[in-house]
């Protein structure tokens, strides 16, 4: 990664997240062009950026837990060019009413919750019976939708209050469309993801991202605002010069919010340190009850049991996660995607289509939530279909 810009770039990428980094890597590899990346933050990697906590040796995911998983062979082969992955398998647990249960809801969760020893068939029949409480109705809110999917007992224990905390809204006041389905496994499989491959980058996320753009034809300017006309690679100057741009910032911000603001949710983190080797015994603990104000806690050192010898055994760091509606100056995490938001994004998408030298991508540029592998896949496709034709003109 080169900080200094020595020649005029053939392509400017706004945002050093996975979408932008993938486009940059593909552009220099396939077309040999000069690429300059700018980012308003002081680091590359977007929300997947990580760093080592000096006190514990844990790799901290600055914007919340990021776990790589995919069933896309093209993406898996691509990312393995830049990093090896650990054999980490993600498992999540939930604390409810003073007791810890495995998630997603599976046969172990069900038998523990009902103090029973149901067979898979018996557990399935029980859930179907309990979900039948609202048979013949058309749920109009999240509360009724949840009950109709998995029955009242399991829904109220593990979903209702957790979701209410996520949305800062009582479940009876949330639309049913938020929950399309609730997975219940009628076996003891508590592997969280069902993808073919998963793991964490062996040397950390930042080392992976640095390797992606380790080419003298890729230069980077951090702490640089695309909309700041006092710096040369600003929106107005680039458009006037006809330089192709890949924009991964908020799509409504690009158009100066002229149609209105798209709504997002954000996350706040409260750091807690404990003078002990291991506090939760797992990387992620959900808190399903309303009397705990945060949704979950992340204990970072437990993502990397392979690095136990490099981490402190006398202290550990935990981040408690609080969800709320985002203001304009907050980090946007999850699009709210109401019908009004979807209609507004459709209008912005029409405006974006009228920008011939700009390719919009990533979460913020397309008002969508993507897992990391989906972002990379979208970037690979966007390079072939949109970016390369711009550069080959």
mmCIF file of C-alpha atoms in Angstrom:
data_model
loop_
_atom_site.group_PDB
_atom_site.id
_atom_site.type_symbol
_atom_site.label_atom_id
_atom_site.label_comp_id
_atom_site.label_asym_id
_atom_site.label_seq_id
_atom_site.Cartn_x
_atom_site.Cartn_y
_atom_site.Cartn_z
ATOM 1 C CA UNK A 1 0.000 0.000 0.000
ATOM 2 C CA UNK A 2 1.524 3.301 -1.112
ATOM 3 C CA UNK A 3 0.509 6.504 0.628
ATOM 4 C CA UNK A 4 1.931 9.061 -1.782
ATOM 5 C CA UNK A 5 0.217 9.780 -5.089
ATOM 6 C CA UNK A 6 2.872 10.097 -7.801
ATOM 7 C CA UNK A 7 0.880 10.042 -11.052
ATOM 8 C CA UNK A 8 -2.626 11.004 -12.073
ATOM 9 C CA UNK A 9 -4.866 7.960 -11.450
ATOM 10 C CA UNK A 10 -6.880 6.190 -14.129
ATOM 11 C CA UNK A 11 -9.497 5.297 -11.518
ATOM 12 C CA UNK A 12 -10.434 6.824 -8.172
ATOM 13 C CA UNK A 13 -12.153 4.655 -5.577
ATOM 14 C CA UNK A 14 -14.054 6.358 -2.780
ATOM 15 C CA UNK A 15 -13.979 4.074 0.236
ATOM 16 C CA UNK A 16 -11.358 1.517 1.273
ATOM 17 C CA UNK A 17 -13.791 -1.216 2.289
ATOM 18 C CA UNK A 18 -13.919 -4.673 0.750
ATOM 19 C CA UNK A 19 -15.815 -3.512 -2.342
ATOM 20 C CA UNK A 20 -13.308 -0.793 -3.121
ATOM 21 C CA UNK A 21 -10.255 -2.917 -2.330
ATOM 22 C CA UNK A 22 -11.476 -5.728 -4.576
ATOM 23 C CA UNK A 23 -12.119 -3.323 -7.458
ATOM 24 C CA UNK A 24 -8.650 -1.798 -7.016
ATOM 25 C CA UNK A 25 -6.946 -5.191 -6.991
ATOM 26 C CA UNK A 26 -8.802 -6.348 -10.087
ATOM 27 C CA UNK A 27 -8.146 -3.105 -11.975
ATOM 28 C CA UNK A 28 -4.370 -3.257 -11.609
ATOM 29 C CA UNK A 29 -4.176 -7.007 -12.153
ATOM 30 C CA UNK A 30 -6.389 -7.218 -15.216
ATOM 31 C CA UNK A 31 -5.891 -3.837 -16.860
ATOM 32 C CA UNK A 32 -2.635 -2.522 -15.433
ATOM 33 C CA UNK A 33 -4.153 0.867 -14.602
ATOM 34 C CA UNK A 34 -3.228 3.294 -11.816
ATOM 35 C CA UNK A 35 -5.756 3.393 -8.988
ATOM 36 C CA UNK A 36 -6.043 5.860 -6.136
ATOM 37 C CA UNK A 37 -8.204 5.041 -3.107
ATOM 38 C CA UNK A 38 -9.457 7.731 -0.775
ATOM 39 C CA UNK A 39 -11.214 7.179 2.542
ATOM 40 C CA UNK A 40 -12.431 9.616 5.156
ATOM 41 C CA UNK A 41 -11.356 7.205 7.902
ATOM 42 C CA UNK A 42 -7.783 6.737 9.120
ATOM 43 C CA UNK A 43 -7.571 3.083 8.084
ATOM 44 C CA UNK A 44 -8.384 0.718 5.244
ATOM 45 C CA UNK A 45 -10.808 -2.191 5.465
ATOM 46 C CA UNK A 46 -14.074 -0.366 6.103
ATOM 47 C CA UNK A 47 -16.167 -1.959 8.830
ATOM 48 C CA UNK A 48 -14.070 -5.134 8.738
ATOM 49 C CA UNK A 49 -10.957 -3.327 10.011
ATOM 50 C CA UNK A 50 -9.278 -4.896 13.038
ATOM 51 C CA UNK A 51 -6.327 -4.182 15.313
ATOM 52 C CA UNK A 52 -4.478 -5.896 18.164
ATOM 53 C CA UNK A 53 -5.354 -4.829 21.704
ATOM 54 C CA UNK A 54 -1.979 -4.318 23.433
ATOM 55 C CA UNK A 55 -3.246 -5.271 26.904
ATOM 56 C CA UNK A 56 -4.719 -8.665 26.007
ATOM 57 C CA UNK A 57 -3.264 -9.519 22.591
ATOM 58 C CA UNK A 58 -6.803 -9.990 21.263
ATOM 59 C CA UNK A 59 -7.673 -8.973 17.710
ATOM 60 C CA UNK A 60 -10.385 -6.328 18.099
ATOM 61 C CA UNK A 61 -12.955 -5.908 15.320
ATOM 62 C CA UNK A 62 -13.436 -2.146 15.589
ATOM 63 C CA UNK A 63 -16.937 -2.122 14.096
ATOM 64 C CA UNK A 64 -18.281 -5.312 15.651
ATOM 65 C CA UNK A 65 -17.735 -9.010 15.065
ATOM 66 C CA UNK A 66 -16.830 -9.987 11.489
ATOM 67 C CA UNK A 67 -16.821 -13.676 10.640
ATOM 68 C CA UNK A 68 -15.930 -14.788 7.147
ATOM 69 C CA UNK A 69 -18.085 -17.536 5.661
ATOM 70 C CA UNK A 70 -19.133 -18.425 2.138
ATOM 71 C CA UNK A 71 -20.430 -21.125 -0.174
ATOM 72 C CA UNK A 72 -19.264 -19.224 -3.255
ATOM 73 C CA UNK A 73 -16.296 -21.105 -4.720
ATOM 74 C CA UNK A 74 -15.122 -18.144 -6.785
ATOM 75 C CA UNK A 75 -15.025 -15.907 -3.715
ATOM 76 C CA UNK A 76 -13.325 -18.558 -1.579
ATOM 77 C CA UNK A 77 -10.589 -19.087 -4.160
ATOM 78 C CA UNK A 78 -10.175 -15.327 -4.519
ATOM 79 C CA UNK A 79 -9.762 -14.503 -0.820
ATOM 80 C CA UNK A 80 -7.342 -17.392 -0.308
ATOM 81 C CA UNK A 81 -4.943 -15.619 -2.648
ATOM 82 C CA UNK A 82 -4.370 -13.023 0.064
ATOM 83 C CA UNK A 83 -4.754 -14.851 3.362
ATOM 84 C CA UNK A 84 -4.961 -18.261 4.948
ATOM 85 C CA UNK A 85 -7.940 -18.906 7.199
ATOM 86 C CA UNK A 86 -8.201 -20.544 10.589
ATOM 87 C CA UNK A 87 -10.508 -23.501 11.151
ATOM 88 C CA UNK A 88 -12.739 -21.424 13.455
ATOM 89 C CA UNK A 89 -16.403 -22.484 13.476
ATOM 90 C CA UNK A 90 -18.840 -19.864 14.746
ATOM 91 C CA UNK A 91 -21.202 -20.828 17.549
ATOM 92 C CA UNK A 92 -23.461 -18.482 19.480
ATOM 93 C CA UNK A 93 -25.077 -18.810 22.895
ATOM 94 C CA UNK A 94 -27.900 -16.890 24.556
ATOM 95 C CA UNK A 95 -28.555 -16.039 28.178
ATOM 96 C CA UNK A 96 -32.245 -16.213 29.094
ATOM 97 C CA UNK A 97 -33.665 -16.089 32.619
ATOM 98 C CA UNK A 98 -30.271 -16.854 34.144
ATOM 99 C CA UNK A 99 -29.544 -19.850 31.951
ATOM 100 C CA UNK A 100 -27.348 -20.244 28.847
ATOM 101 C CA UNK A 101 -28.712 -21.911 25.712
ATOM 102 C CA UNK A 102 -27.191 -22.748 22.319
ATOM 103 C CA UNK A 103 -28.328 -20.881 19.203
ATOM 104 C CA UNK A 104 -29.744 -21.070 16.601
ATOM 105 C CA UNK A 105 -32.689 -22.803 18.271
ATOM 106 C CA UNK A 106 -31.966 -26.502 17.910
ATOM 107 C CA UNK A 107 -32.877 -29.772 19.573
ATOM 108 C CA UNK A 108 -30.481 -28.996 22.414
ATOM 109 C CA UNK A 109 -32.130 -25.606 22.989
ATOM 110 C CA UNK A 110 -35.613 -27.125 22.893
ATOM 111 C CA UNK A 111 -34.863 -29.996 25.268
ATOM 112 C CA UNK A 112 -33.050 -27.717 27.697
ATOM 113 C CA UNK A 113 -35.817 -25.100 27.597
ATOM 114 C CA UNK A 114 -38.654 -27.592 28.133
ATOM 115 C CA UNK A 115 -36.606 -29.828 30.484
ATOM 116 C CA UNK A 116 -37.350 -32.724 28.168
ATOM 117 C CA UNK A 117 -35.712 -35.375 26.018
ATOM 118 C CA UNK A 118 -37.716 -35.021 22.803
ATOM 119 C CA UNK A 119 -36.731 -36.877 19.704
ATOM 120 C CA UNK A 120 -36.467 -34.773 16.523
ATOM 121 C CA UNK A 121 -39.976 -35.819 15.468
ATOM 122 C CA UNK A 122 -41.453 -35.064 18.887
ATOM 123 C CA UNK A 123 -39.777 -31.648 19.025
ATOM 124 C CA UNK A 124 -41.030 -30.783 15.541
ATOM 125 C CA UNK A 125 -44.570 -31.795 16.460
ATOM 126 C CA UNK A 126 -44.393 -29.692 19.622
ATOM 127 C CA UNK A 127 -43.211 -26.565 17.767
ATOM 128 C CA UNK A 128 -45.870 -27.033 15.084
ATOM 129 C CA UNK A 129 -48.537 -27.383 17.769
ATOM 130 C CA UNK A 130 -47.404 -24.238 19.571
ATOM 131 C CA UNK A 131 -47.101 -22.279 16.304
ATOM 132 C CA UNK A 132 -50.672 -23.303 15.507
ATOM 133 C CA UNK A 133 -51.921 -20.907 18.165
ATOM 134 C CA UNK A 134 -52.421 -18.324 15.401
ATOM 135 C CA UNK A 135 -53.396 -20.738 12.650
ATOM 136 C CA UNK A 136 -55.645 -19.204 10.044
ATOM 137 C CA UNK A 137 -54.548 -15.642 10.807
ATOM 138 C CA UNK A 138 -52.442 -13.303 8.709
ATOM 139 C CA UNK A 139 -49.884 -11.794 11.110
ATOM 140 C CA UNK A 140 -49.550 -8.039 10.721
ATOM 141 C CA UNK A 141 -46.832 -7.414 13.326
ATOM 142 C CA UNK A 142 -43.548 -9.047 14.263
ATOM 143 C CA UNK A 143 -44.900 -10.431 17.533
ATOM 144 C CA UNK A 144 -47.666 -12.443 15.873
ATOM 145 C CA UNK A 145 -45.377 -13.433 13.017
ATOM 146 C CA UNK A 146 -42.832 -14.872 15.446
ATOM 147 C CA UNK A 147 -45.484 -16.838 17.331
ATOM 148 C CA UNK A 148 -46.863 -18.224 14.061
ATOM 149 C CA UNK A 149 -43.397 -19.412 13.030
ATOM 150 C CA UNK A 150 -42.042 -21.113 16.166
ATOM 151 C CA UNK A 151 -44.731 -20.854 18.848
ATOM 152 C CA UNK A 152 -45.082 -18.470 21.767
ATOM 153 C CA UNK A 153 -42.709 -20.075 24.350
ATOM 154 C CA UNK A 154 -39.579 -20.162 22.176
ATOM 155 C CA UNK A 155 -40.380 -16.873 20.476
ATOM 156 C CA UNK A 156 -40.892 -14.985 23.746
ATOM 157 C CA UNK A 157 -37.782 -16.505 25.296
ATOM 158 C CA UNK A 158 -35.246 -15.969 22.513
ATOM 159 C CA UNK A 159 -36.629 -13.588 19.882
ATOM 160 C CA UNK A 160 -39.170 -11.108 21.205
ATOM 161 C CA UNK A 161 -37.103 -8.987 23.589
ATOM 162 C CA UNK A 162 -33.861 -9.359 21.661
ATOM 163 C CA UNK A 163 -35.531 -8.013 18.515
ATOM 164 C CA UNK A 164 -37.248 -5.238 20.465
ATOM 165 C CA UNK A 165 -33.828 -4.120 21.732
ATOM 166 C CA UNK A 166 -32.405 -4.280 18.213
ATOM 167 C CA UNK A 167 -35.158 -1.994 16.915
ATOM 168 C CA UNK A 168 -35.846 0.039 20.076
ATOM 169 C CA UNK A 169 -39.493 -0.750 19.414
ATOM 170 C CA UNK A 170 -41.954 -3.175 20.985
ATOM 171 C CA UNK A 171 -42.358 -6.250 18.770
ATOM 172 C CA UNK A 172 -46.120 -5.671 18.528
ATOM 173 C CA UNK A 173 -45.384 -2.359 16.797
ATOM 174 C CA UNK A 174 -42.870 -3.739 14.278
ATOM 175 C CA UNK A 175 -43.968 -5.011 10.856
ATOM 176 C CA UNK A 176 -44.271 -8.753 10.341
ATOM 177 C CA UNK A 177 -42.028 -8.474 7.274
ATOM 178 C CA UNK A 178 -38.919 -8.071 9.477
ATOM 179 C CA UNK A 179 -39.021 -11.812 10.170
ATOM 180 C CA UNK A 180 -39.514 -13.933 7.074
ATOM 181 C CA UNK A 181 -38.469 -17.144 8.811
ATOM 182 C CA UNK A 182 -36.926 -18.325 12.059
ATOM 183 C CA UNK A 183 -34.622 -21.299 11.675
ATOM 184 C CA UNK A 184 -35.197 -24.195 14.071
ATOM 185 C CA UNK A 185 -33.000 -27.259 13.784
ATOM 186 C CA UNK A 186 -34.397 -30.544 14.975
ATOM 187 C CA UNK A 187 -30.955 -31.970 15.692
ATOM 188 C CA UNK A 188 -28.057 -30.916 17.929
ATOM 189 C CA UNK A 189 -26.192 -28.954 15.259
ATOM 190 C CA UNK A 190 -25.383 -25.526 16.728
ATOM 191 C CA UNK A 191 -22.974 -24.400 14.014
ATOM 192 C CA UNK A 192 -24.220 -20.877 13.360
ATOM 193 C CA UNK A 193 -23.440 -20.690 9.643
ATOM 194 C CA UNK A 194 -24.250 -23.461 7.187
ATOM 195 C CA UNK A 195 -21.830 -22.313 4.487
ATOM 196 C CA UNK A 196 -19.239 -24.597 2.927
ATOM 197 C CA UNK A 197 -16.271 -22.587 4.205
ATOM 198 C CA UNK A 198 -15.711 -20.364 7.206
ATOM 199 C CA UNK A 199 -12.850 -19.077 9.272
ATOM 200 C CA UNK A 200 -10.885 -16.015 10.282
ATOM 201 C CA UNK A 201 -7.839 -14.616 8.451
ATOM 202 C CA UNK A 202 -4.771 -16.062 10.156
ATOM 203 C CA UNK A 203 -2.834 -12.796 10.385
ATOM 204 C CA UNK A 204 -5.912 -10.646 10.957
ATOM 205 C CA UNK A 205 -8.223 -8.672 8.715
ATOM 206 C CA UNK A 206 -5.941 -5.684 8.230
ATOM 207 C CA UNK A 207 -3.014 -7.824 7.041
ATOM 208 C CA UNK A 208 -5.368 -9.457 4.508
ATOM 209 C CA UNK A 209 -6.528 -6.086 3.188
ATOM 210 C CA UNK A 210 -3.007 -4.687 2.976
ATOM 211 C CA UNK A 211 -1.941 -7.643 0.860
ATOM 212 C CA UNK A 212 -4.852 -7.082 -1.543
ATOM 213 C CA UNK A 213 -3.525 -3.653 -2.492
ATOM 214 C CA UNK A 214 0.200 -4.326 -2.158
ATOM 215 C CA UNK A 215 1.010 -2.959 -5.612
ATOM 216 C CA UNK A 216 2.807 0.294 -6.537
ATOM 217 C CA UNK A 217 0.002 1.128 -8.966
ATOM 218 C CA UNK A 218 -2.429 1.379 -6.032
ATOM 219 C CA UNK A 219 -2.072 4.472 -3.859
ATOM 220 C CA UNK A 220 -4.131 5.465 -0.841
ATOM 221 C CA UNK A 221 -5.070 8.718 0.874
ATOM 222 C CA UNK A 222 -6.673 8.319 4.290
ATOM 223 C CA UNK A 223 -8.503 11.032 6.212
ATOM 224 C CA UNK A 224 -9.646 12.376 2.845
ATOM 225 C CA UNK A 225 -13.212 13.523 2.236
ATOM 226 C CA UNK A 226 -14.555 13.082 -1.307
ATOM 227 C CA UNK A 227 -16.817 16.100 -0.794
ATOM 228 C CA UNK A 228 -14.064 18.408 0.487
ATOM 229 C CA UNK A 229 -13.173 20.680 -2.433
ATOM 230 C CA UNK A 230 -9.959 21.792 -0.713
ATOM 231 C CA UNK A 231 -8.367 18.435 -1.620
ATOM 232 C CA UNK A 232 -7.755 17.615 -5.313
ATOM 233 C CA UNK A 233 -9.595 14.283 -5.547
ATOM 234 C CA UNK A 234 -12.983 15.746 -4.756
ATOM 235 C CA UNK A 235 -16.285 14.993 -6.431
ATOM 236 C CA UNK A 236 -16.518 18.196 -8.459
ATOM 237 C CA UNK A 237 -12.940 18.053 -9.767
ATOM 238 C CA UNK A 238 -13.094 14.381 -10.718
ATOM 239 C CA UNK A 239 -16.401 14.719 -12.548
ATOM 240 C CA UNK A 240 -15.126 17.739 -14.459
ATOM 241 C CA UNK A 241 -11.939 15.881 -15.407
ATOM 242 C CA UNK A 242 -13.893 12.822 -16.558
ATOM 243 C CA UNK A 243 -12.013 10.452 -14.246
ATOM 244 C CA UNK A 244 -13.885 7.170 -13.632
ATOM 245 C CA UNK A 245 -15.004 6.843 -10.003
ATOM 246 C CA UNK A 246 -16.122 3.896 -7.886
ATOM 247 C CA UNK A 247 -18.183 5.352 -5.060
ATOM 248 C CA UNK A 248 -18.928 3.259 -1.967
ATOM 249 C CA UNK A 249 -20.196 5.965 0.376
ATOM 250 C CA UNK A 250 -23.849 6.666 1.228
ATOM 251 C CA UNK A 251 -25.796 7.088 -2.012
ATOM 252 C CA UNK A 252 -27.987 9.842 -0.561
ATOM 253 C CA UNK A 253 -24.879 11.749 0.572
ATOM 254 C CA UNK A 254 -23.509 11.644 -2.995
ATOM 255 C CA UNK A 255 -26.575 13.557 -4.151
ATOM 256 C CA UNK A 256 -26.462 15.894 -1.134
ATOM 257 C CA UNK A 257 -29.648 14.346 0.285
ATOM 258 C CA UNK A 258 -31.667 16.176 -2.338
ATOM 259 C CA UNK A 259 -34.501 13.602 -2.220
ATOM 260 C CA UNK A 260 -34.307 13.008 1.523
ATOM 261 C CA UNK A 261 -32.302 10.780 3.868
ATOM 262 C CA UNK A 262 -32.269 6.996 3.815
ATOM 263 C CA UNK A 263 -32.661 5.586 7.317
ATOM 264 C CA UNK A 264 -30.187 3.257 9.008
ATOM 265 C CA UNK A 265 -29.581 1.626 12.340
ATOM 266 C CA UNK A 266 -26.254 1.923 14.070
ATOM 267 C CA UNK A 267 -24.478 0.185 16.934
ATOM 268 C CA UNK A 268 -22.717 1.564 20.007
ATOM 269 C CA UNK A 269 -20.126 -0.454 21.891
ATOM 270 C CA UNK A 270 -19.264 -0.295 25.570
ATOM 271 C CA UNK A 271 -15.919 -1.816 26.440
ATOM 272 C CA UNK A 272 -15.595 -3.819 29.650
ATOM 273 C CA UNK A 273 -12.341 -5.392 30.826
ATOM 274 C CA UNK A 274 -12.146 -8.294 33.247
ATOM 275 C CA UNK A 275 -9.128 -9.444 35.272
ATOM 276 C CA UNK A 276 -9.595 -13.061 34.274
ATOM 277 C CA UNK A 277 -8.559 -15.371 31.475
ATOM 278 C CA UNK A 278 -12.005 -15.934 29.989
ATOM 279 C CA UNK A 279 -15.292 -14.295 30.960
ATOM 280 C CA UNK A 280 -17.982 -15.897 28.766
ATOM 281 C CA UNK A 281 -16.247 -19.001 27.460
ATOM 282 C CA UNK A 282 -17.457 -18.193 23.938
ATOM 283 C CA UNK A 283 -16.979 -15.379 21.405
ATOM 284 C CA UNK A 284 -20.588 -14.142 21.307
ATOM 285 C CA UNK A 285 -23.220 -14.202 24.046
ATOM 286 C CA UNK A 286 -26.711 -12.944 23.203
ATOM 287 C CA UNK A 287 -28.888 -11.516 25.959
ATOM 288 C CA UNK A 288 -32.500 -12.354 25.217
ATOM 289 C CA UNK A 289 -34.175 -10.653 28.164
ATOM 290 C CA UNK A 290 -35.517 -7.109 28.315
ATOM 291 C CA UNK A 291 -33.795 -6.273 31.612
ATOM 292 C CA UNK A 292 -30.353 -6.401 29.963
ATOM 293 C CA UNK A 293 -30.050 -3.208 27.887
ATOM 294 C CA UNK A 294 -27.565 -4.527 25.332
ATOM 295 C CA UNK A 295 -28.287 -7.160 22.712
ATOM 296 C CA UNK A 296 -25.091 -9.146 22.928
ATOM 297 C CA UNK A 297 -21.503 -9.163 24.180
ATOM 298 C CA UNK A 298 -18.411 -10.017 22.147
ATOM 299 C CA UNK A 299 -15.310 -11.513 23.783
ATOM 300 C CA UNK A 300 -12.713 -11.117 21.057
ATOM 301 C CA UNK A 301 -9.979 -13.421 22.315
ATOM 302 C CA UNK A 302 -12.357 -16.381 21.956
ATOM 303 C CA UNK A 303 -12.441 -15.921 18.181
ATOM 304 C CA UNK A 304 -8.794 -16.971 18.122
ATOM 305 C CA UNK A 305 -8.150 -20.021 20.311
ATOM 306 C CA UNK A 306 -5.271 -20.754 17.923
ATOM 307 C CA UNK A 307 -3.509 -17.661 19.347
ATOM 308 C CA UNK A 308 -3.917 -18.611 23.014
ATOM 309 C CA UNK A 309 -0.135 -18.513 23.593
ATOM 310 C CA UNK A 310 0.006 -14.925 22.282
ATOM 311 C CA UNK A 311 -2.878 -13.622 24.401
ATOM 312 C CA UNK A 312 -3.042 -12.610 28.050
ATOM 313 C CA UNK A 313 -4.376 -15.138 30.552
ATOM 314 C CA UNK A 314 -4.815 -12.472 33.218
ATOM 315 C CA UNK A 315 -7.240 -10.174 31.409
ATOM 316 C CA UNK A 316 -9.866 -10.161 28.704
ATOM 317 C CA UNK A 317 -11.788 -7.476 26.820
ATOM 318 C CA UNK A 318 -15.527 -7.612 26.139
ATOM 319 C CA UNK A 319 -17.639 -5.238 24.043
ATOM 320 C CA UNK A 320 -21.322 -4.863 24.904
ATOM 321 C CA UNK A 321 -23.419 -3.995 21.845
ATOM 322 C CA UNK A 322 -26.271 -1.477 21.906
ATOM 323 C CA UNK A 323 -28.505 -0.892 18.891
ATOM 324 C CA UNK A 324 -30.224 2.396 18.008
ATOM 325 C CA UNK A 325 -31.461 4.517 15.116
ATOM 326 C CA UNK A 326 -28.625 6.299 13.312
ATOM 327 C CA UNK A 327 -28.287 10.039 12.911
ATOM 328 C CA UNK A 328 -26.577 11.524 9.878
ATOM 329 C CA UNK A 329 -23.193 11.667 11.648
ATOM 330 C CA UNK A 330 -23.333 8.079 12.957
ATOM 331 C CA UNK A 331 -21.817 5.014 11.357
ATOM 332 C CA UNK A 332 -24.630 3.412 9.327
ATOM 333 C CA UNK A 333 -24.760 -0.357 9.877
ATOM 334 C CA UNK A 334 -28.116 -1.797 8.858
ATOM 335 C CA UNK A 335 -30.590 -0.299 6.362
ATOM 336 C CA UNK A 336 -34.043 -0.003 7.907
ATOM 337 C CA UNK A 337 -35.660 -0.740 4.537
ATOM 338 C CA UNK A 338 -39.201 0.391 5.189
ATOM 339 C CA UNK A 339 -41.406 0.672 2.117
ATOM 340 C CA UNK A 340 -40.698 4.407 2.177
ATOM 341 C CA UNK A 341 -36.951 3.795 2.285
ATOM 342 C CA UNK A 342 -37.122 1.315 -0.561
ATOM 343 C CA UNK A 343 -39.069 3.796 -2.682
ATOM 344 C CA UNK A 344 -36.590 6.547 -1.851
ATOM 345 C CA UNK A 345 -33.612 4.346 -2.731
ATOM 346 C CA UNK A 346 -35.272 3.494 -6.062
ATOM 347 C CA UNK A 347 -35.314 7.227 -6.810
ATOM 348 C CA UNK A 348 -31.657 7.601 -5.869
ATOM 349 C CA UNK A 349 -30.816 4.553 -7.972
ATOM 350 C CA UNK A 350 -32.366 6.305 -10.974
ATOM 351 C CA UNK A 351 -30.177 9.328 -10.292
ATOM 352 C CA UNK A 352 -27.129 7.081 -9.961
ATOM 353 C CA UNK A 353 -27.839 5.570 -13.376
ATOM 354 C CA UNK A 354 -27.495 9.067 -14.828
ATOM 355 C CA UNK A 355 -23.871 9.328 -13.629
ATOM 356 C CA UNK A 356 -22.038 7.690 -16.562
ATOM 357 C CA UNK A 357 -18.538 7.756 -15.090
ATOM 358 C CA UNK A 358 -19.504 6.639 -11.564
ATOM 359 C CA UNK A 359 -20.076 3.076 -10.343
ATOM 360 C CA UNK A 360 -21.970 2.824 -7.051
ATOM 361 C CA UNK A 361 -21.244 -0.196 -4.866
ATOM 362 C CA UNK A 362 -20.976 -1.674 -1.398
ATOM 363 C CA UNK A 363 -23.472 -1.476 1.471
ATOM 364 C CA UNK A 364 -23.745 2.282 1.555
ATOM 365 C CA UNK A 365 -23.716 2.844 -2.183
ATOM 366 C CA UNK A 366 -26.565 0.408 -2.785
ATOM 367 C CA UNK A 367 -28.492 0.765 0.514
ATOM 368 C CA UNK A 368 -28.244 -2.919 1.408
ATOM 369 C CA UNK A 369 -26.737 -5.158 4.065
ATOM 370 C CA UNK A 370 -24.193 -7.676 2.764
ATOM 371 C CA UNK A 371 -22.001 -10.286 4.389
ATOM 372 C CA UNK A 372 -18.339 -9.962 3.441
ATOM 373 C CA UNK A 373 -18.413 -12.675 0.798
ATOM 374 C CA UNK A 374 -21.402 -11.051 -0.885
ATOM 375 C CA UNK A 375 -19.576 -7.711 -1.034
ATOM 376 C CA UNK A 376 -16.560 -9.352 -2.659
ATOM 377 C CA UNK A 377 -18.750 -11.234 -5.130
ATOM 378 C CA UNK A 378 -20.594 -8.041 -6.050
ATOM 379 C CA UNK A 379 -17.277 -6.255 -6.548
ATOM 380 C CA UNK A 380 -15.935 -8.987 -8.836
ATOM 381 C CA UNK A 381 -19.103 -8.816 -10.930
ATOM 382 C CA UNK A 382 -19.169 -5.009 -10.915
ATOM 383 C CA UNK A 383 -15.567 -4.864 -12.096
ATOM 384 C CA UNK A 384 -16.260 -7.137 -15.061
ATOM 385 C CA UNK A 385 -19.575 -5.556 -16.051
ATOM 386 C CA UNK A 386 -19.225 -1.889 -15.089
ATOM 387 C CA UNK A 387 -15.712 -0.790 -14.138
ATOM 388 C CA UNK A 388 -13.660 -2.520 -16.831
ATOM 389 C CA UNK A 389 -15.803 -1.078 -19.672
ATOM 390 C CA UNK A 390 -15.261 2.430 -18.203
ATOM 391 C CA UNK A 391 -11.501 1.934 -18.127
ATOM 392 C CA UNK A 392 -11.291 0.361 -21.568
ATOM 393 C CA UNK A 393 -12.947 3.278 -23.366
#
